[in-house]
């Protein structure tokens, strides 16, 4: 058996191919590939990596952060003071861990950061072969293909991330001190590194799965952990913030941040406090909810504070979802063919795309809330919240607290921790103020200030909270007369009524009553899981001659009762008269407006819907409360082309 440091034998191996058969099979095969690559055996040092090869894996920095501290700890346990630990990616040396003296010694052989040890560039070595085979191994002395490696022994074990070899750890030492047990140490190091990478990756995934931001600071208010979500919520670029003073991100001298720093200095836990944070050069502060939990040195290695940061917008969105505040109606859901009503829809749809406030005017029950939802869903704010509040339904003393919120202790009975107002919940969306004419004058003044300053101050508070809200107001009152009577502010009237939209009453939409009735009947029958029902001609005639003081809401209520009381598929006049005894003809409406003897009512309804929806069959069928298949059958029945 030849000694490993016999240079003469290494030279013989290069001269005599038969002698190379005495090498281990994996070494012999690697030598053969090295010849094919054209590697020079006389190479005194490996080549340097080309630009970019040091970062073959995008997450190599992340892996190095895990591996280097472990290797530095292991250095103290190596049996030889002249050994060196080398970390590599799939081709290049990325870290050399040793004393300065040992590093200089190995640099003579080119073992330094940036050296390329890929087999096709530097021939057979422990790192090259270990990476290629994906297994731990040793290459010692003359087993190295190139001359730079024949004076040392090397043990290598691969580092894995998600079961793939991404690099490795090699232990190199002088040949005379070579010990086969060092391979076990290399394996221990690589296993520890791979395990730590796995744990870190789980932490990485968990960090990105949690919607709250996590921030950890030490007793000197320096950051030692900042989660990805924290970066996003606080709008801080994802960069290395380790040991960065928190004051460099959240300036304690800025007035908006002083409350946050007051909470940071608390020694006890702080739970669910709402704060505004002015961060960096950003003009708009970040609205957050924070919880601060302090831990002393008995729990961790040093005193720390864990800060959980929640987006107020996300909290508000959850509240909206649970409270049922959302806009479900679109313009496609609104039924009607009356020219005056279609003109109203046209102006409402055009207004939806603007930023201006809108004032909806009309009698009770005409569908102001429905139109407000449709406007919101047509607007650029459609993905934001839609918050509705009825100003007439709240006691005078509660309107301000409902709209603008309140702080803890603002008044007797105030909820602990305070309460968000509707304007905060509507941030980035639309607030619908129904029955605005019933709002008290003092609340009108507060509303005017919100419109002008685009901020709110909760009752009992002093912080100005920015809100970005589009206001749609509605009333059945004559606001101009209210202004003259000094019961409604003139300046607020002008601010709210930038765009005024008048919704006609149902009595002026006689031709829509049949379509509306059929639409509501279809919806109600589906809701109550009942067979399809229709109105008898007598009922329809009575409906079209009724004045409908309650407008569409009254029509819906009557039909809901009729659907549940009627046992036959056709709702008769007797059933309706029982529900609405006051029904009687209106003198200004004649039967000629109701029935054209030359054209069936069903055909009139189909034609009206086709005209409204530009011949769109799906929308027409939906408006009529029938399927597309049924619609096509009826078009064929009346000889109407389906194209």
mmCIF file of N, CA and C in Angstrom, residues 177-256:
data_model
loop_
_atom_site.group_PDB
_atom_site.id
_atom_site.type_symbol
_atom_site.label_atom_id
_atom_site.label_comp_id
_atom_site.label_asym_id
_atom_site.label_seq_id
_atom_site.Cartn_x
_atom_site.Cartn_y
_atom_site.Cartn_z
ATOM 1 N N UNK A 177 -1.170 14.771 9.644
ATOM 2 C CA UNK A 177 -2.095 14.701 10.778
ATOM 3 C C UNK A 177 -3.446 14.129 10.370
ATOM 4 N N UNK A 178 -3.504 13.515 9.192
ATOM 5 C CA UNK A 178 -4.780 13.000 8.688
ATOM 6 C C UNK A 178 -5.349 11.933 9.615
ATOM 7 N N UNK A 179 -6.652 12.043 9.864
ATOM 8 C CA UNK A 179 -7.348 11.086 10.731
ATOM 9 C C UNK A 179 -8.681 10.751 10.076
ATOM 10 N N UNK A 180 -8.917 9.480 9.847
ATOM 11 C CA UNK A 180 -10.156 9.075 9.172
ATOM 12 C C UNK A 180 -11.395 9.425 9.978
ATOM 13 N N UNK A 181 -11.235 9.656 11.308
ATOM 14 C CA UNK A 181 -12.403 10.000 12.130
ATOM 15 C C UNK A 181 -12.941 11.396 11.831
ATOM 16 N N UNK A 182 -12.133 12.202 11.147
ATOM 17 C CA UNK A 182 -12.580 13.568 10.851
ATOM 18 C C UNK A 182 -13.807 13.559 9.946
ATOM 19 N N UNK A 183 -13.944 12.492 9.148
ATOM 20 C CA UNK A 183 -15.138 12.401 8.291
ATOM 21 C C UNK A 183 -16.413 12.423 9.133
ATOM 22 N N UNK A 184 -16.378 11.769 10.274
ATOM 23 C CA UNK A 184 -17.541 11.775 11.156
ATOM 24 C C UNK A 184 -17.882 13.167 11.653
ATOM 25 N N UNK A 185 -16.853 13.966 11.906
ATOM 26 C CA UNK A 185 -17.091 15.341 12.355
ATOM 27 C C UNK A 185 -17.709 16.178 11.228
ATOM 28 N N UNK A 186 -17.241 15.945 10.000
ATOM 29 C CA UNK A 186 -17.822 16.657 8.863
ATOM 30 C C UNK A 186 -19.294 16.287 8.690
ATOM 31 N N UNK A 187 -19.580 14.992 8.889
ATOM 32 C CA UNK A 187 -20.971 14.541 8.776
ATOM 33 C C UNK A 187 -21.834 15.153 9.879
ATOM 34 N N UNK A 188 -21.287 15.233 11.077
ATOM 35 C CA UNK A 188 -22.026 15.835 12.192
ATOM 36 C C UNK A 188 -22.328 17.306 11.890
ATOM 37 N N UNK A 189 -21.313 18.007 11.358
ATOM 38 C CA UNK A 189 -21.514 19.421 11.031
ATOM 39 C C UNK A 189 -22.577 19.591 9.953
ATOM 40 N N UNK A 190 -22.490 18.791 8.879
ATOM 41 C CA UNK A 190 -23.459 18.941 7.783
ATOM 42 C C UNK A 190 -24.862 18.568 8.233
ATOM 43 N N UNK A 191 -24.966 17.541 9.087
ATOM 44 C CA UNK A 191 -26.296 17.153 9.580
ATOM 45 C C UNK A 191 -26.895 18.262 10.439
ATOM 46 N N UNK A 192 -26.067 18.869 11.309
ATOM 47 C CA UNK A 192 -26.555 19.960 12.163
ATOM 48 C C UNK A 192 -26.992 21.143 11.308
ATOM 49 N N UNK A 193 -26.183 21.446 10.285
ATOM 50 C CA UNK A 193 -26.515 22.582 9.408
ATOM 51 C C UNK A 193 -27.801 22.308 8.644
ATOM 52 N N UNK A 194 -27.927 21.104 8.079
ATOM 53 C CA UNK A 194 -29.127 20.762 7.302
ATOM 54 C C UNK A 194 -30.374 20.800 8.179
ATOM 55 N N UNK A 195 -30.223 20.301 9.427
ATOM 56 C CA UNK A 195 -31.370 20.329 10.345
ATOM 57 C C UNK A 195 -31.758 21.757 10.689
ATOM 58 N N UNK A 196 -30.738 22.578 10.947
ATOM 59 C CA UNK A 196 -31.019 23.976 11.282
ATOM 60 C C UNK A 196 -31.662 24.709 10.105
ATOM 61 N N UNK A 197 -31.217 24.391 8.901
ATOM 62 C CA UNK A 197 -31.817 24.999 7.708
ATOM 63 C C UNK A 197 -33.290 24.610 7.613
ATOM 64 N N UNK A 198 -33.571 23.316 7.909
ATOM 65 C CA UNK A 198 -34.966 22.867 7.880
ATOM 66 C C UNK A 198 -35.826 23.610 8.884
ATOM 67 N N UNK A 199 -35.284 23.785 10.084
ATOM 68 C CA UNK A 199 -36.021 24.516 11.126
ATOM 69 C C UNK A 199 -36.226 25.963 10.702
ATOM 70 N N UNK A 200 -35.157 26.569 10.168
ATOM 71 C CA UNK A 200 -35.252 27.952 9.723
ATOM 72 C C UNK A 200 -36.272 28.100 8.603
ATOM 73 N N UNK A 201 -36.319 27.098 7.732
ATOM 74 C CA UNK A 201 -37.277 27.176 6.620
ATOM 75 C C UNK A 201 -38.701 27.095 7.152
ATOM 76 N N UNK A 202 -38.932 26.231 8.155
ATOM 77 C CA UNK A 202 -40.265 26.186 8.754
ATOM 78 C C UNK A 202 -40.595 27.532 9.391
ATOM 79 N N UNK A 203 -39.611 28.106 10.087
ATOM 80 C CA UNK A 203 -39.820 29.436 10.669
ATOM 81 C C UNK A 203 -40.140 30.458 9.588
ATOM 82 N N UNK A 204 -39.419 30.322 8.462
ATOM 83 C CA UNK A 204 -39.642 31.223 7.315
ATOM 84 C C UNK A 204 -41.074 31.100 6.808
ATOM 85 N N UNK A 205 -41.539 29.847 6.653
ATOM 86 C CA UNK A 205 -42.896 29.624 6.149
ATOM 87 C C UNK A 205 -43.941 30.110 7.148
ATOM 88 N N UNK A 206 -43.694 29.829 8.425
ATOM 89 C CA UNK A 206 -44.634 30.279 9.462
ATOM 90 C C UNK A 206 -44.692 31.803 9.490
ATOM 91 N N UNK A 207 -43.507 32.425 9.384
ATOM 92 C CA UNK A 207 -43.428 33.887 9.401
ATOM 93 C C UNK A 207 -44.282 34.482 8.291
ATOM 94 N N UNK A 208 -44.279 33.844 7.124
ATOM 95 C CA UNK A 208 -45.024 34.380 5.994
ATOM 96 C C UNK A 208 -46.482 33.949 5.998
ATOM 97 N N UNK A 209 -46.824 33.030 6.889
ATOM 98 C CA UNK A 209 -48.218 32.587 6.994
ATOM 99 C C UNK A 209 -49.001 33.397 8.013
ATOM 100 N N UNK A 210 -48.295 34.054 8.930
ATOM 101 C CA UNK A 210 -48.961 34.835 9.971
ATOM 102 C C UNK A 210 -49.229 36.232 9.438
ATOM 103 N N UNK A 211 -50.466 36.665 9.537
ATOM 104 C CA UNK A 211 -50.841 37.961 8.978
ATOM 105 C C UNK A 211 -50.395 39.130 9.854
ATOM 106 N N UNK A 212 -50.137 38.874 11.141
ATOM 107 C CA UNK A 212 -49.677 39.936 12.033
ATOM 108 C C UNK A 212 -48.175 40.118 11.889
ATOM 109 N N UNK A 213 -47.714 41.333 12.134
ATOM 110 C CA UNK A 213 -46.276 41.594 12.142
ATOM 111 C C UNK A 213 -45.696 41.313 13.511
ATOM 112 N N UNK A 214 -44.475 40.760 13.540
ATOM 113 C CA UNK A 214 -43.791 40.479 14.796
ATOM 114 C C UNK A 214 -42.492 41.279 14.818
ATOM 115 N N UNK A 215 -42.301 42.034 15.887
ATOM 116 C CA UNK A 215 -41.099 42.839 16.052
ATOM 117 C C UNK A 215 -40.533 42.557 17.443
ATOM 118 N N UNK A 216 -39.237 42.241 17.512
ATOM 119 C CA UNK A 216 -38.593 41.984 18.804
ATOM 120 C C UNK A 216 -37.460 42.985 18.999
ATOM 121 N N UNK A 217 -37.423 43.606 20.186
ATOM 122 C CA UNK A 217 -36.371 44.576 20.494
ATOM 123 C C UNK A 217 -35.737 44.218 21.837
ATOM 124 N N UNK A 218 -34.459 44.602 22.004
ATOM 125 C CA UNK A 218 -33.774 44.324 23.270
ATOM 126 C C UNK A 218 -33.959 45.490 24.236
ATOM 127 N N UNK A 219 -33.228 45.424 25.357
ATOM 128 C CA UNK A 219 -33.409 46.451 26.390
ATOM 129 C C UNK A 219 -32.919 47.824 25.945
ATOM 130 N N UNK A 220 -32.122 47.867 24.888
ATOM 131 C CA UNK A 220 -31.656 49.140 24.349
ATOM 132 C C UNK A 220 -32.479 49.572 23.131
ATOM 133 N N UNK A 221 -33.623 48.950 22.958
ATOM 134 C CA UNK A 221 -34.550 49.259 21.865
ATOM 135 C C UNK A 221 -33.924 49.040 20.487
ATOM 136 N N UNK A 222 -33.054 48.032 20.407
ATOM 137 C CA UNK A 222 -32.481 47.642 19.115
ATOM 138 C C UNK A 222 -33.257 46.444 18.575
ATOM 139 N N UNK A 223 -33.447 46.410 17.278
ATOM 140 C CA UNK A 223 -34.201 45.327 16.640
ATOM 141 C C UNK A 223 -33.318 44.088 16.514
ATOM 142 N N UNK A 224 -33.813 42.945 16.970
ATOM 143 C CA UNK A 224 -33.089 41.722 16.644
ATOM 144 C C UNK A 224 -33.974 40.732 15.883
ATOM 145 N N UNK A 225 -35.239 41.111 15.647
ATOM 146 C CA UNK A 225 -36.083 40.308 14.750
ATOM 147 C C UNK A 225 -37.208 41.183 14.222
ATOM 148 N N UNK A 226 -37.428 41.098 12.919
ATOM 149 C CA UNK A 226 -38.519 41.842 12.289
ATOM 150 C C UNK A 226 -39.088 40.964 11.188
ATOM 151 N N UNK A 227 -40.338 40.534 11.354
ATOM 152 C CA UNK A 227 -40.929 39.588 10.409
ATOM 153 C C UNK A 227 -41.265 40.264 9.078
ATOM 154 N N UNK A 228 -41.473 39.422 8.085
ATOM 155 C CA UNK A 228 -41.816 39.928 6.748
ATOM 156 C C UNK A 228 -43.088 40.773 6.802
ATOM 157 N N UNK A 229 -44.106 40.284 7.537
ATOM 158 C CA UNK A 229 -45.362 41.023 7.621
ATOM 159 C C UNK A 229 -45.171 42.355 8.339
ATOM 160 N N UNK A 230 -44.250 42.384 9.287
ATOM 161 C CA UNK A 230 -43.956 43.642 9.979
ATOM 162 C C UNK A 230 -43.355 44.649 9.003
ATOM 163 N N UNK A 231 -42.443 44.179 8.153
ATOM 164 C CA UNK A 231 -41.883 45.047 7.115
ATOM 165 C C UNK A 231 -43.007 45.615 6.239
ATOM 166 N N UNK A 232 -43.957 44.723 5.874
ATOM 167 C CA UNK A 232 -45.030 45.149 4.969
ATOM 168 C C UNK A 232 -45.977 46.134 5.654
ATOM 169 N N UNK A 233 -46.400 45.808 6.870
ATOM 170 C CA UNK A 233 -47.359 46.662 7.583
ATOM 171 C C UNK A 233 -46.762 48.044 7.843
ATOM 172 N N UNK A 234 -45.498 48.052 8.268
ATOM 173 C CA UNK A 234 -44.855 49.323 8.593
ATOM 174 C C UNK A 234 -44.250 49.989 7.359
ATOM 175 N N UNK A 235 -44.367 49.274 6.212
ATOM 176 C CA UNK A 235 -43.876 49.812 4.934
ATOM 177 C C UNK A 235 -42.393 50.148 5.005
ATOM 178 N N UNK A 236 -41.634 49.227 5.619
ATOM 179 C CA UNK A 236 -40.186 49.356 5.706
ATOM 180 C C UNK A 236 -39.568 48.366 4.723
ATOM 181 N N UNK A 237 -38.622 48.781 3.880
ATOM 182 C CA UNK A 237 -38.004 47.847 2.921
ATOM 183 C C UNK A 237 -37.406 46.642 3.633
ATOM 184 N N UNK A 238 -37.475 45.485 2.983
ATOM 185 C CA UNK A 238 -36.914 44.264 3.568
ATOM 186 C C UNK A 238 -35.393 44.306 3.424
ATOM 187 N N UNK A 239 -34.739 44.675 4.480
ATOM 188 C CA UNK A 239 -33.288 44.738 4.509
ATOM 189 C C UNK A 239 -32.839 44.277 5.887
ATOM 190 N N UNK A 240 -31.538 44.188 6.077
ATOM 191 C CA UNK A 240 -31.021 43.704 7.347
ATOM 192 C C UNK A 240 -31.251 44.750 8.434
ATOM 193 N N UNK A 241 -32.156 44.441 9.363
ATOM 194 C CA UNK A 241 -32.459 45.377 10.450
ATOM 195 C C UNK A 241 -31.896 44.889 11.781
ATOM 196 N N UNK A 242 -31.093 43.816 11.775
ATOM 197 C CA UNK A 242 -30.574 43.242 13.007
ATOM 198 C C UNK A 242 -29.730 44.268 13.771
ATOM 199 N N UNK A 243 -30.083 44.493 15.027
ATOM 200 C CA UNK A 243 -29.416 45.436 15.930
ATOM 201 C C UNK A 243 -29.545 46.896 15.473
ATOM 202 N N UNK A 244 -30.437 47.149 14.549
ATOM 203 C CA UNK A 244 -30.705 48.536 14.150
ATOM 204 C C UNK A 244 -31.563 49.202 15.227
ATOM 205 N N UNK A 245 -31.205 50.387 15.692
ATOM 206 C CA UNK A 245 -32.058 51.071 16.687
ATOM 207 C C UNK A 245 -33.457 51.322 16.106
ATOM 208 N N UNK A 246 -34.463 50.951 16.876
ATOM 209 C CA UNK A 246 -35.843 51.133 16.424
ATOM 210 C C UNK A 246 -36.130 52.608 16.153
ATOM 211 N N UNK A 247 -35.442 53.502 16.852
ATOM 212 C CA UNK A 247 -35.655 54.943 16.684
ATOM 213 C C UNK A 247 -35.287 55.410 15.280
ATOM 214 N N UNK A 248 -34.443 54.643 14.575
ATOM 215 C CA UNK A 248 -34.093 55.027 13.205
ATOM 216 C C UNK A 248 -35.239 54.777 12.243
ATOM 217 N N UNK A 249 -36.172 53.929 12.629
ATOM 218 C CA UNK A 249 -37.355 53.657 11.804
ATOM 219 C C UNK A 249 -38.546 54.463 12.299
ATOM 220 N N UNK A 250 -38.752 54.451 13.607
ATOM 221 C CA UNK A 250 -39.869 55.198 14.208
ATOM 222 C C UNK A 250 -39.269 56.300 15.071
ATOM 223 N N UNK A 251 -39.210 57.483 14.533
ATOM 224 C CA UNK A 251 -38.543 58.613 15.183
ATOM 225 C C UNK A 251 -39.318 59.046 16.427
ATOM 226 N N UNK A 252 -38.717 58.935 17.619
ATOM 227 C CA UNK A 252 -39.443 59.308 18.853
ATOM 228 C C UNK A 252 -39.692 60.805 18.982
ATOM 229 N N UNK A 253 -38.998 61.615 18.183
ATOM 230 C CA UNK A 253 -39.184 63.067 18.266
ATOM 231 C C UNK A 253 -40.386 63.556 17.469
ATOM 232 N N UNK A 254 -40.937 62.714 16.614
ATOM 233 C CA UNK A 254 -42.108 63.129 15.845
ATOM 234 C C UNK A 254 -43.348 63.006 16.737
ATOM 235 N N UNK A 255 -44.183 64.042 16.775
ATOM 236 C CA UNK A 255 -45.336 64.046 17.702
ATOM 237 C C UNK A 255 -46.242 62.820 17.543
ATOM 238 N N UNK A 256 -46.442 62.365 16.298
ATOM 239 C CA UNK A 256 -47.351 61.231 16.077
ATOM 240 C C UNK A 256 -46.841 59.953 16.751
#
